[in-house]
Short mmCIF file of C-alpha atoms (C1' of nucleotides) in Angstrom, two decimals:
data_model
loop_
_atom_site.label_atom_id
_atom_site.label_comp_id
_atom_site.label_asym_id
_atom_site.label_seq_id
_atom_site.Cartn_x
_atom_site.Cartn_y
_atom_site.Cartn_z
CA MET A 8 3.16 10.52 -43.19
CA LYS A 9 2.16 7.11 -42.00
CA ARG A 10 5.78 6.02 -42.03
CA VAL A 11 6.60 8.78 -39.55
CA ALA A 12 3.84 7.67 -37.20
CA ILE A 13 4.97 4.05 -37.42
CA ALA A 14 8.59 5.02 -36.88
CA ARG A 15 7.63 7.00 -33.80
CA GLY A 16 5.38 4.25 -32.52
CA ALA A 17 7.96 1.52 -33.06
CA SER A 18 10.94 3.44 -31.80
CA TRP A 19 10.33 3.19 -28.10
CA GLU A 20 10.73 -0.57 -27.88
CA ALA A 21 14.52 -0.42 -27.84
CA ARG A 22 14.53 2.34 -25.24
CA VAL A 23 12.63 0.34 -22.63
CA SER A 24 14.67 -2.85 -22.48
CA THR A 25 16.29 -3.44 -19.10
CA GLY A 26 19.71 -2.96 -20.71
CA ALA A 27 18.82 0.40 -22.20
CA MET A 28 17.15 1.55 -19.00
CA CYS A 29 20.18 0.57 -16.92
CA ALA A 30 22.62 2.18 -19.37
CA ARG A 31 20.78 5.48 -18.93
CA ILE A 32 20.65 5.06 -15.16
CA PHE A 33 24.38 4.35 -15.14
CA GLU A 34 25.05 7.51 -17.12
CA ARG A 35 22.68 9.70 -15.17
CA HIS A 36 24.18 8.69 -11.84
CA ASN A 37 27.84 8.70 -12.87
CA GLU A 38 28.65 11.03 -9.98
CA THR A 39 27.40 8.68 -7.28
CA ILE A 40 28.16 5.34 -8.94
CA ARG A 41 31.76 4.56 -8.03
CA VAL A 42 32.34 2.05 -10.85
CA ARG A 43 33.87 3.86 -13.85
CA ASN A 44 33.92 1.14 -16.50
CA PRO A 45 30.52 1.09 -18.28
CA ASN A 46 30.95 -2.48 -19.52
CA ILE A 47 31.29 -3.72 -15.97
CA GLY A 48 28.97 -1.18 -14.41
CA VAL A 49 25.93 -1.42 -16.68
CA ALA A 50 25.94 -5.21 -16.62
CA LYS A 51 26.10 -5.37 -12.83
CA LEU A 52 23.58 -2.58 -12.41
CA ALA A 53 21.22 -4.58 -14.63
CA ARG A 54 21.62 -7.62 -12.36
CA ILE A 55 20.96 -5.48 -9.30
CA ILE A 56 17.90 -3.79 -10.75
CA GLU A 57 16.45 -6.97 -12.19
CA ALA A 58 16.75 -8.59 -8.77
CA THR A 59 15.25 -5.53 -7.09
CA LEU A 60 12.21 -5.61 -9.37
CA ARG A 61 11.83 -9.36 -8.96
CA LEU A 62 12.06 -9.39 -5.16
CA GLY A 63 10.22 -6.09 -4.80
CA ASN A 64 7.26 -7.31 -6.82
CA ARG A 65 7.08 -10.45 -4.71
CA ARG A 66 7.44 -9.08 -1.19
CA GLY A 67 7.51 -5.33 -1.58
CA PHE A 68 10.66 -3.23 -1.78
CA HIS A 69 10.38 -2.20 1.85
CA ALA A 70 10.35 -5.82 3.02
CA THR A 71 13.31 -6.77 0.81
CA SER A 72 16.60 -6.61 2.71
CA LEU A 73 19.90 -5.76 1.08
CA ARG A 74 21.17 -9.20 2.08
CA ASP A 75 18.32 -10.77 0.10
CA LEU A 76 19.14 -8.48 -2.78
CA SER A 77 22.82 -9.34 -2.56
CA LYS A 78 22.08 -13.06 -2.71
CA ALA A 79 19.53 -12.77 -5.53
CA SER A 80 21.73 -10.54 -7.68
CA GLY A 81 25.02 -12.27 -6.91
CA VAL A 82 26.58 -8.94 -5.94
CA SER A 83 28.14 -8.64 -2.51
CA MET A 84 26.84 -6.25 0.15
CA GLY A 85 29.82 -3.97 -0.26
CA ALA A 86 29.68 -3.92 -4.06
CA LEU A 87 26.02 -2.91 -3.95
CA TYR A 88 27.16 0.31 -2.30
CA SER A 89 29.41 1.05 -5.28
CA TYR A 90 26.18 1.53 -7.22
CA PHE A 91 24.04 3.47 -4.77
CA ASP A 92 24.48 5.45 -1.57
CA SER A 93 21.45 4.09 0.26
CA LYS A 94 18.50 1.81 -0.16
CA ALA A 95 16.28 4.83 -0.73
CA ALA A 96 18.64 6.00 -3.48
CA LEU A 97 18.21 2.67 -5.24
CA LEU A 98 14.45 3.15 -5.22
CA SER A 99 14.88 6.69 -6.44
CA MET A 100 17.14 5.46 -9.27
CA ILE A 101 14.52 3.03 -10.48
CA LEU A 102 11.49 5.33 -10.23
CA GLY A 103 13.54 8.29 -11.48
CA GLU A 104 14.30 6.49 -14.73
CA PHE A 105 11.03 4.63 -15.15
CA MET A 106 8.60 7.47 -14.71
CA PRO A 107 10.12 10.04 -17.07
CA THR A 108 10.62 7.28 -19.66
CA VAL A 109 6.94 6.44 -19.63
CA THR A 110 5.92 10.07 -19.75
CA SER A 111 8.28 10.89 -22.61
CA ILE A 112 6.94 8.00 -24.68
CA LEU A 113 3.30 8.90 -24.06
CA VAL A 114 4.01 12.49 -25.02
CA ASP A 115 5.81 11.54 -28.24
CA VAL A 116 2.79 11.36 -30.53
CA SER A 117 2.79 12.28 -34.22
CA PRO A 118 1.10 15.59 -35.11
CA GLU A 119 -1.22 13.71 -37.42
CA VAL A 120 -2.61 11.48 -34.66
CA ARG A 121 -2.58 14.34 -32.22
CA SER A 122 -4.84 16.42 -34.41
CA ASP A 123 -7.75 14.03 -33.90
CA ALA A 124 -8.75 13.63 -30.23
CA ARG A 125 -10.41 10.29 -30.81
CA ARG A 126 -7.41 8.86 -32.65
CA HIS A 127 -5.08 10.40 -30.08
CA LEU A 128 -6.96 8.73 -27.23
CA ALA A 129 -6.93 5.39 -29.05
CA TRP A 130 -3.18 5.79 -29.64
CA LEU A 131 -2.59 6.56 -25.94
CA ILE A 132 -4.49 3.47 -24.87
CA ASP A 133 -2.68 1.25 -27.37
CA THR A 134 0.72 2.65 -26.51
CA HIS A 135 0.17 2.49 -22.76
CA VAL A 136 -0.98 -1.13 -22.82
CA ARG A 137 1.91 -2.23 -25.06
CA LEU A 138 4.37 -0.25 -22.98
CA SER A 139 3.16 -1.85 -19.77
CA GLU A 140 3.46 -5.23 -21.45
CA ALA A 141 7.06 -4.52 -22.47
CA MET A 142 7.97 -3.12 -19.05
CA LEU A 143 5.77 -5.32 -16.89
CA PRO A 144 8.05 -5.60 -13.82
CA TRP A 145 8.70 -1.86 -13.81
CA PHE A 146 5.01 -0.99 -13.94
CA VAL A 147 4.11 -3.42 -11.19
CA PHE A 148 7.00 -2.19 -9.08
CA ALA A 149 6.10 1.47 -9.49
CA PHE A 150 2.47 0.74 -8.68
CA MET A 151 3.34 -1.22 -5.53
CA GLU A 152 5.83 1.32 -4.23
CA ALA A 153 4.04 4.52 -5.23
CA LYS A 154 2.41 4.77 -1.82
CA ALA A 155 3.93 4.40 1.60
CA PHE A 156 7.40 5.65 0.82
CA PRO A 157 9.90 8.34 1.82
CA ARG A 158 8.34 11.72 1.27
CA ALA A 159 10.72 12.70 -1.56
CA GLU A 160 10.38 9.52 -3.65
CA ARG A 161 6.70 9.33 -2.97
CA HIS A 162 6.26 12.87 -4.17
CA ILE A 163 7.87 12.07 -7.55
CA ALA A 164 5.61 9.05 -7.91
CA VAL A 165 2.44 10.96 -7.12
CA GLU A 166 3.56 13.82 -9.35
CA THR A 167 4.22 11.57 -12.34
CA GLU A 168 1.01 9.66 -11.87
CA ALA A 169 -0.79 13.00 -11.96
CA GLN A 170 1.17 13.87 -15.09
CA THR A 171 0.05 10.72 -16.87
CA GLU A 172 -3.51 11.40 -15.83
CA GLY A 173 -3.00 14.94 -17.10
CA ILE A 174 -2.07 13.68 -20.55
CA PHE A 175 -5.36 11.83 -20.74
CA ALA A 176 -7.27 14.76 -19.29
CA ASP A 177 -5.81 17.06 -21.92
CA VAL A 178 -6.89 14.84 -24.78
CA ILE A 179 -10.37 14.61 -23.35
CA ARG A 180 -10.57 18.36 -22.90
CA ARG A 181 -9.47 18.85 -26.50
CA GLY A 182 -12.03 16.32 -27.61
CA VAL A 183 -14.77 18.13 -25.74
CA LYS A 184 -13.69 21.42 -27.31
CA ASP A 185 -13.77 19.86 -30.76
CA GLY A 186 -17.16 18.39 -30.08
CA VAL A 187 -16.12 14.72 -30.35
CA PHE A 188 -16.45 13.94 -26.62
CA ALA A 189 -19.28 14.98 -24.33
CA VAL A 190 -18.11 14.77 -20.75
CA SER A 191 -18.49 17.23 -17.89
CA ASP A 192 -15.35 16.61 -15.83
CA ALA A 193 -12.27 15.70 -17.85
CA ASP A 194 -10.20 15.03 -14.71
CA LEU A 195 -12.73 12.59 -13.37
CA ALA A 196 -12.88 10.91 -16.77
CA ALA A 197 -9.08 10.62 -16.78
CA THR A 198 -9.25 9.05 -13.33
CA LEU A 199 -11.62 6.51 -14.82
CA ILE A 200 -9.22 5.60 -17.63
CA LYS A 201 -6.22 4.83 -15.46
CA PRO A 202 -7.57 1.68 -13.76
CA LEU A 203 -8.66 0.26 -17.09
CA LEU A 204 -5.07 0.45 -18.26
CA GLN A 205 -3.71 -0.77 -14.93
CA ASP A 206 -5.86 -3.88 -15.08
CA TRP A 207 -3.75 -5.20 -17.94
CA TYR A 208 -0.54 -5.33 -15.93
CA LEU A 209 -1.90 -5.79 -12.42
CA LYS A 210 -4.10 -8.75 -13.38
CA ARG A 211 -1.92 -10.07 -16.14
CA GLY A 212 -2.63 -13.65 -15.05
CA LYS A 213 -6.37 -13.21 -15.42
CA TYR A 214 -6.07 -12.13 -19.04
CA ARG A 215 -3.49 -14.81 -19.81
CA ASN A 216 -5.86 -17.47 -18.49
CA ARG A 217 -8.73 -16.07 -20.51
CA GLY A 218 -6.52 -16.04 -23.59
CA THR A 219 -7.19 -12.35 -24.11
CA SER A 220 -4.79 -10.85 -26.65
CA ILE A 221 -3.35 -7.38 -26.36
CA GLU A 222 -5.34 -6.34 -29.42
CA ALA A 223 -8.61 -7.57 -27.94
CA TYR A 224 -7.94 -5.82 -24.65
CA VAL A 225 -7.06 -2.53 -26.33
CA ALA A 226 -10.18 -2.77 -28.48
CA ALA A 227 -12.42 -3.46 -25.48
CA VAL A 228 -11.00 -0.58 -23.45
CA THR A 229 -11.22 1.82 -26.38
CA GLU A 230 -14.81 0.88 -27.02
CA MET A 231 -15.84 1.09 -23.40
CA LEU A 232 -14.27 4.54 -23.19
CA ALA A 233 -15.95 5.64 -26.39
CA MET A 234 -19.27 4.98 -24.66
CA GLY A 235 -18.21 6.42 -21.34
CA LEU A 236 -17.02 9.61 -22.94
CA GLY A 237 -20.24 9.93 -24.89
CA ILE A 238 -18.52 10.42 -28.19
CA GLN A 239 -19.87 12.74 -30.82
CA GLU A 240 -23.32 14.17 -30.73
CA ARG A 241 -24.54 12.86 -27.39
CA ALA A 242 -25.96 15.33 -24.88
CA GLN A 243 -23.73 17.09 -22.36
CA THR A 244 -23.90 15.72 -18.83
CA ARG A 245 -24.50 17.91 -15.82
CA VAL A 246 -21.52 19.69 -14.32
CA LEU A 247 -19.82 18.22 -11.25
CA ALA A 248 -20.13 20.30 -8.11
CA SER A 249 -19.98 23.75 -9.76
CA MET B 12 -42.18 0.07 2.47
CA LYS B 13 -40.19 3.23 2.19
CA ARG B 14 -39.77 3.34 5.97
CA VAL B 15 -38.08 -0.03 5.84
CA ALA B 16 -35.68 1.13 3.15
CA ILE B 17 -34.85 4.26 5.11
CA ALA B 18 -34.41 2.30 8.32
CA ARG B 19 -31.99 -0.02 6.57
CA GLY B 20 -30.09 2.78 4.97
CA ALA B 21 -29.79 4.80 8.17
CA SER B 22 -28.98 1.91 10.46
CA TRP B 23 -25.34 1.36 9.55
CA GLU B 24 -24.09 4.70 10.81
CA ALA B 25 -23.99 3.58 14.45
CA ARG B 26 -22.26 0.33 13.54
CA VAL B 27 -19.27 2.00 11.94
CA SER B 28 -18.17 4.41 14.67
CA THR B 29 -14.72 3.66 16.04
CA GLY B 30 -16.32 2.76 19.38
CA ALA B 31 -18.70 0.25 17.86
CA MET B 32 -15.98 -1.23 15.67
CA CYS B 33 -13.64 -1.63 18.64
CA ALA B 34 -16.37 -3.12 20.83
CA ARG B 35 -16.92 -5.84 18.23
CA ILE B 36 -13.18 -6.40 17.84
CA PHE B 37 -12.87 -6.70 21.61
CA GLU B 38 -15.64 -9.29 21.71
CA ARG B 39 -14.44 -11.25 18.71
CA HIS B 40 -10.91 -11.57 20.07
CA ASN B 41 -11.81 -12.24 23.72
CA GLU B 42 -9.66 -15.37 23.66
CA THR B 43 -6.45 -13.56 22.75
CA ILE B 44 -7.10 -10.20 24.44
CA ARG B 45 -5.92 -10.63 28.02
CA VAL B 46 -7.91 -7.70 29.44
CA ARG B 47 -11.22 -8.98 30.78
CA ASN B 48 -13.05 -5.76 31.75
CA PRO B 49 -14.84 -4.42 28.64
CA ASN B 50 -15.03 -0.87 30.00
CA ILE B 51 -11.27 -0.70 30.28
CA GLY B 52 -10.53 -2.90 27.30
CA VAL B 53 -12.73 -1.31 24.64
CA ALA B 54 -11.62 2.21 25.55
CA LYS B 55 -7.94 1.33 25.36
CA LEU B 56 -8.36 -0.74 22.24
CA ALA B 57 -9.98 2.29 20.64
CA ARG B 58 -6.98 4.43 21.53
CA ILE B 59 -4.63 1.82 20.10
CA ILE B 60 -6.56 1.38 16.87
CA GLU B 61 -7.12 5.10 16.37
CA ALA B 62 -3.37 5.64 16.72
CA THR B 63 -2.65 2.73 14.39
CA LEU B 64 -4.89 4.15 11.67
CA ARG B 65 -3.46 7.65 12.16
CA LEU B 66 0.19 6.61 12.03
CA GLY B 67 -0.42 3.92 9.44
CA ASN B 68 -2.10 6.33 7.05
CA ARG B 69 0.79 8.75 7.42
CA ARG B 70 3.81 6.45 7.11
CA GLY B 71 2.37 3.06 6.32
CA PHE B 72 1.70 0.33 8.88
CA HIS B 73 4.90 -1.49 8.04
CA ALA B 74 7.02 1.59 8.75
CA THR B 75 5.23 2.30 12.04
CA SER B 76 7.09 0.83 15.01
CA LEU B 77 5.37 -0.37 18.15
CA ARG B 78 7.32 2.25 20.10
CA ASP B 79 5.78 4.96 17.90
CA LEU B 80 2.39 3.35 18.42
CA SER B 81 2.95 3.17 22.17
CA LYS B 82 3.81 6.86 22.34
CA ALA B 83 0.96 7.97 20.08
CA SER B 84 -1.66 5.90 21.88
CA GLY B 85 -0.37 6.47 25.41
CA VAL B 86 -0.32 2.72 26.02
CA SER B 87 2.94 1.12 27.12
CA MET B 88 4.78 -1.46 25.06
CA GLY B 89 3.84 -4.21 27.47
CA ALA B 90 0.19 -3.24 27.66
CA LEU B 91 -0.08 -3.28 23.87
CA TYR B 92 0.66 -6.98 24.04
CA SER B 93 -2.35 -7.52 26.29
CA TYR B 94 -4.44 -6.62 23.25
CA PHE B 95 -2.67 -8.52 20.50
CA ASP B 96 -0.12 -11.31 20.15
CA SER B 97 1.91 -9.75 17.38
CA LYS B 98 2.07 -6.73 15.11
CA ALA B 99 0.63 -8.85 12.30
CA ALA B 100 -2.28 -9.83 14.56
CA LEU B 101 -3.06 -6.15 15.11
CA LEU B 102 -3.27 -5.66 11.36
CA SER B 103 -5.42 -8.74 11.04
CA MET B 104 -7.73 -7.43 13.80
CA ILE B 105 -8.30 -4.18 11.95
CA LEU B 106 -8.76 -5.61 8.47
CA GLY B 107 -10.74 -8.55 9.85
CA GLU B 108 -13.34 -6.23 11.32
CA PHE B 109 -13.31 -3.57 8.65
CA MET B 110 -13.74 -5.67 5.57
CA PRO B 111 -16.69 -7.85 6.65
CA THR B 112 -18.39 -4.73 8.04
CA VAL B 113 -18.22 -3.00 4.68
CA THR B 114 -19.38 -6.09 2.82
CA SER B 115 -22.29 -6.69 5.19
CA ILE B 116 -23.51 -3.12 4.78
CA LEU B 117 -23.26 -3.17 0.99
CA VAL B 118 -25.18 -6.45 0.89
CA ASP B 119 -27.96 -5.19 3.16
CA VAL B 120 -30.17 -3.62 0.51
CA SER B 121 -33.97 -3.51 0.65
CA PRO B 122 -35.77 -5.89 -1.72
CA GLU B 123 -37.55 -2.93 -3.28
CA VAL B 124 -34.30 -1.24 -4.33
CA ARG B 125 -32.74 -4.54 -5.25
CA SER B 126 -35.49 -5.32 -7.72
CA ASP B 127 -34.39 -2.46 -10.00
CA ALA B 128 -30.81 -2.79 -11.23
CA ARG B 129 -30.46 0.90 -11.94
CA ARG B 130 -31.75 1.93 -8.52
CA HIS B 131 -29.66 -0.79 -6.93
CA LEU B 132 -26.51 0.50 -8.61
CA ALA B 133 -27.31 4.07 -7.57
CA TRP B 134 -27.90 2.87 -4.00
CA LEU B 135 -24.57 1.03 -3.97
CA ILE B 136 -22.72 4.12 -5.15
CA ASP B 137 -24.45 6.35 -2.64
CA THR B 138 -23.93 3.95 0.23
CA HIS B 139 -20.30 3.25 -0.62
CA VAL B 140 -19.37 6.92 -0.83
CA ARG B 141 -21.14 7.79 2.42
CA LEU B 142 -19.63 4.76 4.12
CA SER B 143 -16.13 5.71 3.03
CA GLU B 144 -16.80 9.22 4.32
CA ALA B 145 -17.89 7.90 7.72
CA MET B 146 -14.97 5.46 7.92
CA LEU B 147 -12.35 7.51 6.12
CA PRO B 148 -9.26 6.38 8.10
CA TRP B 149 -10.29 2.74 7.84
CA PHE B 150 -10.75 2.91 4.06
CA VAL B 151 -7.44 4.68 3.51
CA PHE B 152 -5.69 2.24 5.81
CA ALA B 153 -7.13 -0.83 4.11
CA PHE B 154 -6.23 0.56 0.70
CA MET B 155 -2.65 1.33 1.70
CA GLU B 156 -2.04 -2.03 3.36
CA ALA B 157 -3.93 -4.26 0.93
CA LYS B 158 -0.77 -4.95 -1.04
CA ALA B 159 2.69 -5.88 0.15
CA PHE B 160 1.70 -7.75 3.31
CA PRO B 161 1.95 -11.15 4.99
CA ARG B 162 0.43 -13.74 2.72
CA ALA B 163 -2.49 -14.53 5.06
CA GLU B 164 -3.65 -10.96 5.71
CA ARG B 165 -3.04 -10.00 2.13
CA HIS B 166 -5.19 -12.87 0.98
CA ILE B 167 -8.16 -11.64 3.04
CA ALA B 168 -7.73 -8.16 1.62
CA VAL B 169 -7.59 -9.31 -1.98
CA GLU B 170 -10.48 -11.68 -1.35
CA THR B 171 -12.72 -8.99 0.09
CA GLU B 172 -11.82 -6.50 -2.59
CA ALA B 173 -12.87 -9.09 -5.13
CA GLN B 174 -16.08 -9.60 -3.15
CA THR B 175 -16.95 -5.90 -3.31
CA GLU B 176 -16.23 -5.89 -7.01
CA GLY B 177 -18.41 -8.97 -7.27
CA ILE B 178 -21.36 -7.14 -5.73
CA PHE B 179 -21.11 -4.51 -8.44
CA ALA B 180 -20.57 -7.11 -11.16
CA ASP B 181 -23.72 -8.94 -10.05
CA VAL B 182 -25.86 -5.84 -10.26
CA ILE B 183 -24.50 -5.08 -13.71
CA ARG B 184 -25.13 -8.64 -14.87
CA ARG B 185 -28.69 -8.44 -13.59
CA GLY B 186 -29.12 -5.10 -15.33
CA VAL B 187 -27.88 -6.57 -18.59
CA LYS B 188 -30.28 -9.49 -18.21
CA ASP B 189 -33.18 -7.12 -17.56
CA GLY B 190 -32.18 -5.02 -20.54
CA VAL B 191 -31.39 -1.83 -18.60
CA PHE B 192 -27.62 -2.01 -19.09
CA ALA B 193 -25.78 -2.80 -22.31
CA VAL B 194 -22.27 -3.87 -21.47
CA SER B 195 -20.21 -6.78 -22.74
CA ASP B 196 -17.97 -7.57 -19.77
CA ALA B 197 -19.58 -7.04 -16.36
CA ASP B 198 -16.33 -7.79 -14.52
CA LEU B 199 -14.44 -5.17 -16.46
CA ALA B 200 -17.24 -2.69 -15.85
CA ALA B 201 -17.09 -3.43 -12.12
CA THR B 202 -13.34 -2.85 -12.22
CA LEU B 203 -14.11 0.53 -13.73
CA ILE B 204 -16.49 1.47 -10.93
CA LYS B 205 -14.11 0.81 -8.04
CA PRO B 206 -11.61 3.63 -8.74
CA LEU B 207 -14.43 6.13 -9.12
CA LEU B 208 -15.55 5.32 -5.59
CA GLN B 209 -11.97 5.22 -4.30
CA ASP B 210 -11.29 8.70 -5.60
CA TRP B 211 -13.61 10.13 -2.97
CA TYR B 212 -11.58 8.90 -0.03
CA LEU B 213 -8.10 8.76 -1.57
CA LYS B 214 -8.25 12.30 -2.88
CA ARG B 215 -10.48 13.71 -0.19
CA GLY B 216 -8.45 16.93 -0.11
CA LYS B 217 -9.01 17.59 -3.80
CA TYR B 218 -12.77 17.46 -3.43
CA ARG B 219 -12.70 19.49 -0.21
CA ASN B 220 -10.74 22.23 -1.98
CA ARG B 221 -13.15 22.19 -4.89
CA GLY B 222 -16.06 22.40 -2.48
CA THR B 223 -17.61 19.29 -3.98
CA SER B 224 -20.41 17.95 -1.78
CA ILE B 225 -21.07 14.26 -1.27
CA GLU B 226 -24.35 14.63 -3.14
CA ALA B 227 -22.66 16.25 -6.13
CA TYR B 228 -19.97 13.57 -6.23
CA VAL B 229 -22.48 10.74 -6.03
CA ALA B 230 -24.57 12.36 -8.78
CA ALA B 231 -21.54 12.80 -11.05
CA VAL B 232 -20.39 9.21 -10.59
CA THR B 233 -23.88 7.83 -11.09
CA GLU B 234 -24.32 9.82 -14.27
CA MET B 235 -20.94 8.93 -15.67
CA LEU B 236 -21.65 5.27 -15.01
CA ALA B 237 -25.07 5.52 -16.60
CA MET B 238 -23.33 6.56 -19.80
CA GLY B 239 -20.49 4.09 -19.45
CA LEU B 240 -22.89 1.21 -18.93
CA GLY B 241 -24.91 2.28 -21.93
CA ILE B 242 -28.18 2.22 -20.08
CA GLN B 243 -31.36 1.14 -21.77
CA GLU B 244 -31.70 0.83 -25.50
CA ARG B 245 -28.13 1.59 -26.59
CA ALA B 246 -26.41 -0.95 -28.82
CA GLN B 247 -24.43 -3.87 -27.38
CA THR B 248 -20.66 -3.48 -27.49
CA ARG B 249 -18.41 -6.11 -28.98
CA VAL B 250 -17.37 -8.96 -26.73
CA LEU B 251 -13.95 -8.83 -25.06
CA ALA B 252 -11.46 -11.43 -26.26
CA SER B 253 -13.89 -14.05 -27.60
"C1'" DA C 4 52.62 -1.99 -10.23
"C1'" DA C 5 48.84 1.01 -10.19
"C1'" DA C 6 44.07 1.56 -10.38
"C1'" DT C 7 39.75 -0.32 -10.14
"C1'" DT C 8 36.39 -3.32 -8.31
"C1'" DT C 9 34.73 -6.74 -4.99
"C1'" DT C 10 34.41 -8.93 -0.63
"C1'" DG C 11 31.92 -10.08 3.85
"C1'" DA C 12 32.60 -9.72 8.77
"C1'" DG C 13 31.39 -6.34 11.82
"C1'" DC C 14 29.13 -1.83 13.70
"C1'" DG C 15 25.50 0.71 15.95
"C1'" DA C 16 20.70 1.33 15.76
"C1'" DG C 17 16.18 0.05 15.97
"C1'" DC C 18 13.07 -3.68 15.54
"C1'" DG C 19 9.31 -6.98 17.61
"C1'" DC C 20 8.57 -8.93 21.71
"C1'" DT C 21 9.00 -10.54 26.94
"C1'" DC C 22 8.66 -10.53 31.81
"C1'" DG C 23 9.33 -9.43 36.69
"C1'" DA C 24 8.09 -5.43 39.18
"C1'" DT C 25 4.57 -2.06 40.03
"C1'" DT C 26 0.21 0.23 39.99
"C1'" DT C 27 -4.71 0.12 39.70
"C1'" DT C 28 -9.09 -2.08 40.31
"C1'" DT C 29 -12.06 -5.44 42.31
"C1'" DT C 30 -13.38 -8.51 45.87
"C1'" DC C 31 -13.55 -9.99 50.43
"C1'" DT C 32 -14.07 -9.39 55.43
"C1'" DG C 33 -15.06 -7.69 60.42
"C1'" DC D 8 -17.73 1.03 54.91
"C1'" DA D 9 -12.67 1.00 55.96
"C1'" DG D 10 -8.96 -1.56 55.02
"C1'" DA D 11 -6.64 -5.83 53.68
"C1'" DA D 12 -6.06 -9.36 50.19
"C1'" DA D 13 -6.50 -10.92 45.57
"C1'" DA D 14 -6.85 -10.14 40.85
"C1'" DA D 15 -6.33 -7.47 36.85
"C1'" DA D 16 -3.90 -4.33 34.20
"C1'" DT D 17 0.18 -1.57 33.18
"C1'" DC D 18 4.87 -0.56 32.96
"C1'" DG D 19 9.49 -0.11 30.52
"C1'" DA D 20 14.17 -1.83 30.58
"C1'" DG D 21 16.22 -5.43 28.32
"C1'" DC D 22 16.71 -9.69 25.03
"C1'" DG D 23 17.96 -11.55 20.66
"C1'" DC D 24 17.83 -10.49 16.10
"C1'" DT D 25 18.04 -8.27 11.65
"C1'" DC D 26 18.53 -4.14 9.50
"C1'" DG D 27 21.17 -0.56 6.57
"C1'" DC D 28 25.63 0.51 6.04
"C1'" DT D 29 31.14 0.61 6.35
"C1'" DC D 30 35.87 -0.47 5.50
"C1'" DA D 31 40.36 -2.76 5.48
"C1'" DA D 32 41.84 -6.37 2.86
"C1'" DA D 33 41.71 -9.26 -1.32
"C1'" DA D 34 40.86 -10.03 -6.12
"C1'" DT D 35 40.65 -8.38 -10.67
"C1'" DT D 36 41.55 -5.34 -14.53
"C1'" DT D 37 44.27 -1.91 -16.76
#
DNA sequence: AAATTTTGAGCGAGCGCTCGATTTTTTCTG
DNA sequence: CAGAAAAAATCGAGCGCTCGCTCAAAATTT
């Protein structure tokens, strides 16, 4: 039993490396990407996407020109367009791979853990923090670009963010039903969780300076949430609005 | 005593109208604004800034061109430049008035309320939510533009955001000292508060659809925080990191 | 030698911004 | 208080520049 949970928990690490991400992007977009050879294509795509994340996280994707990107990635202007049809398509490529990847990993919980709302919540926190650590540039990029972007791409971003919040809201609702959490508005509670998780990757420097380990951070967030959600036999709070 | 508190609390409403904001901006920038007559200048500045907030909140300030702004405000390209030296200066004007205004209002608490950490926290929540309601476009604009912008302007934004968080952190620290709150990391707790307040103006539509009143929202946030901060005699949580 | 991949100068469009001409407002004068 | 003169404010076509994007030619791989 435990071995299954560990296998599940450990399995995502290989899937979220830049190489693995880019291999999937290359496959998924094989109709628009004009380069046929995967050995050439995946490697170059990785250079392009790495540079996009690096420059985008510094100045913002919008403010990054394709000439900058060409210089930083070492891929000529023309070659860039063998990998995407437009600048917006490049953004869509990145977000379109990143967001479903995160969601699929957060959804992939063992039935054993899932059966206990408190354990499930703790697992979600742990997994999310470790995932954001492993995919730091992607998380920062997605956060920075989620707003203020072409209606289509922006819609996906907002949608997926809502989905992630929904995963947390579901666990909380289940916990309330099972009597382990006492909280009136699960959606509001889920809204409260998100920034706690975001703090780890948005203020990475702060925690590095303080010498805070991942384990300590996860423990602190889990504990703070345990209080905030009024675990176990605490009284029910009043209902929001009505 | 109470009259003083009420007078303080009620007094900010006039200061945050677009007209009042623009009058102060006009005064503060009288060296760069080439229009001398305040009757003409303030009125036109208001049209410019209203249009900037409207377009900026829709597409993002960066993506809004000065030609769009000229059309939307009814002020010609040339005339715009009688009010600011550059597009960046326009942004700086807006953020430079907005952010100190918010801070000054949140700091202006009566000594009576201030003396009780729990009441002080409740007052801060109430005031912040009502303020964000009164200045909705400004809050949304500042939130959208805080990241991904010219180093100088961005610095002010980050700085002021930290300042607001600091106000909350101070109250929490005082509450811990007085034994009314039990929380290990006041900064982390303050980080937790911010998104709860932001939800009101960032997802205004959600709460409008639900028919949630300001009073109900403030009550829900206050209650949720009361639990999260472990008010009164609850046990101390473990310390983050070490 | 055929197919694939890369190259970068060049295109039109739209950007932030300017400035001489023009309109509007204020001040001066008989 | 009318009307001229001065001052203030507005106008928008146009400047130089950079942007996203293209394509014929060159380099590389098969």
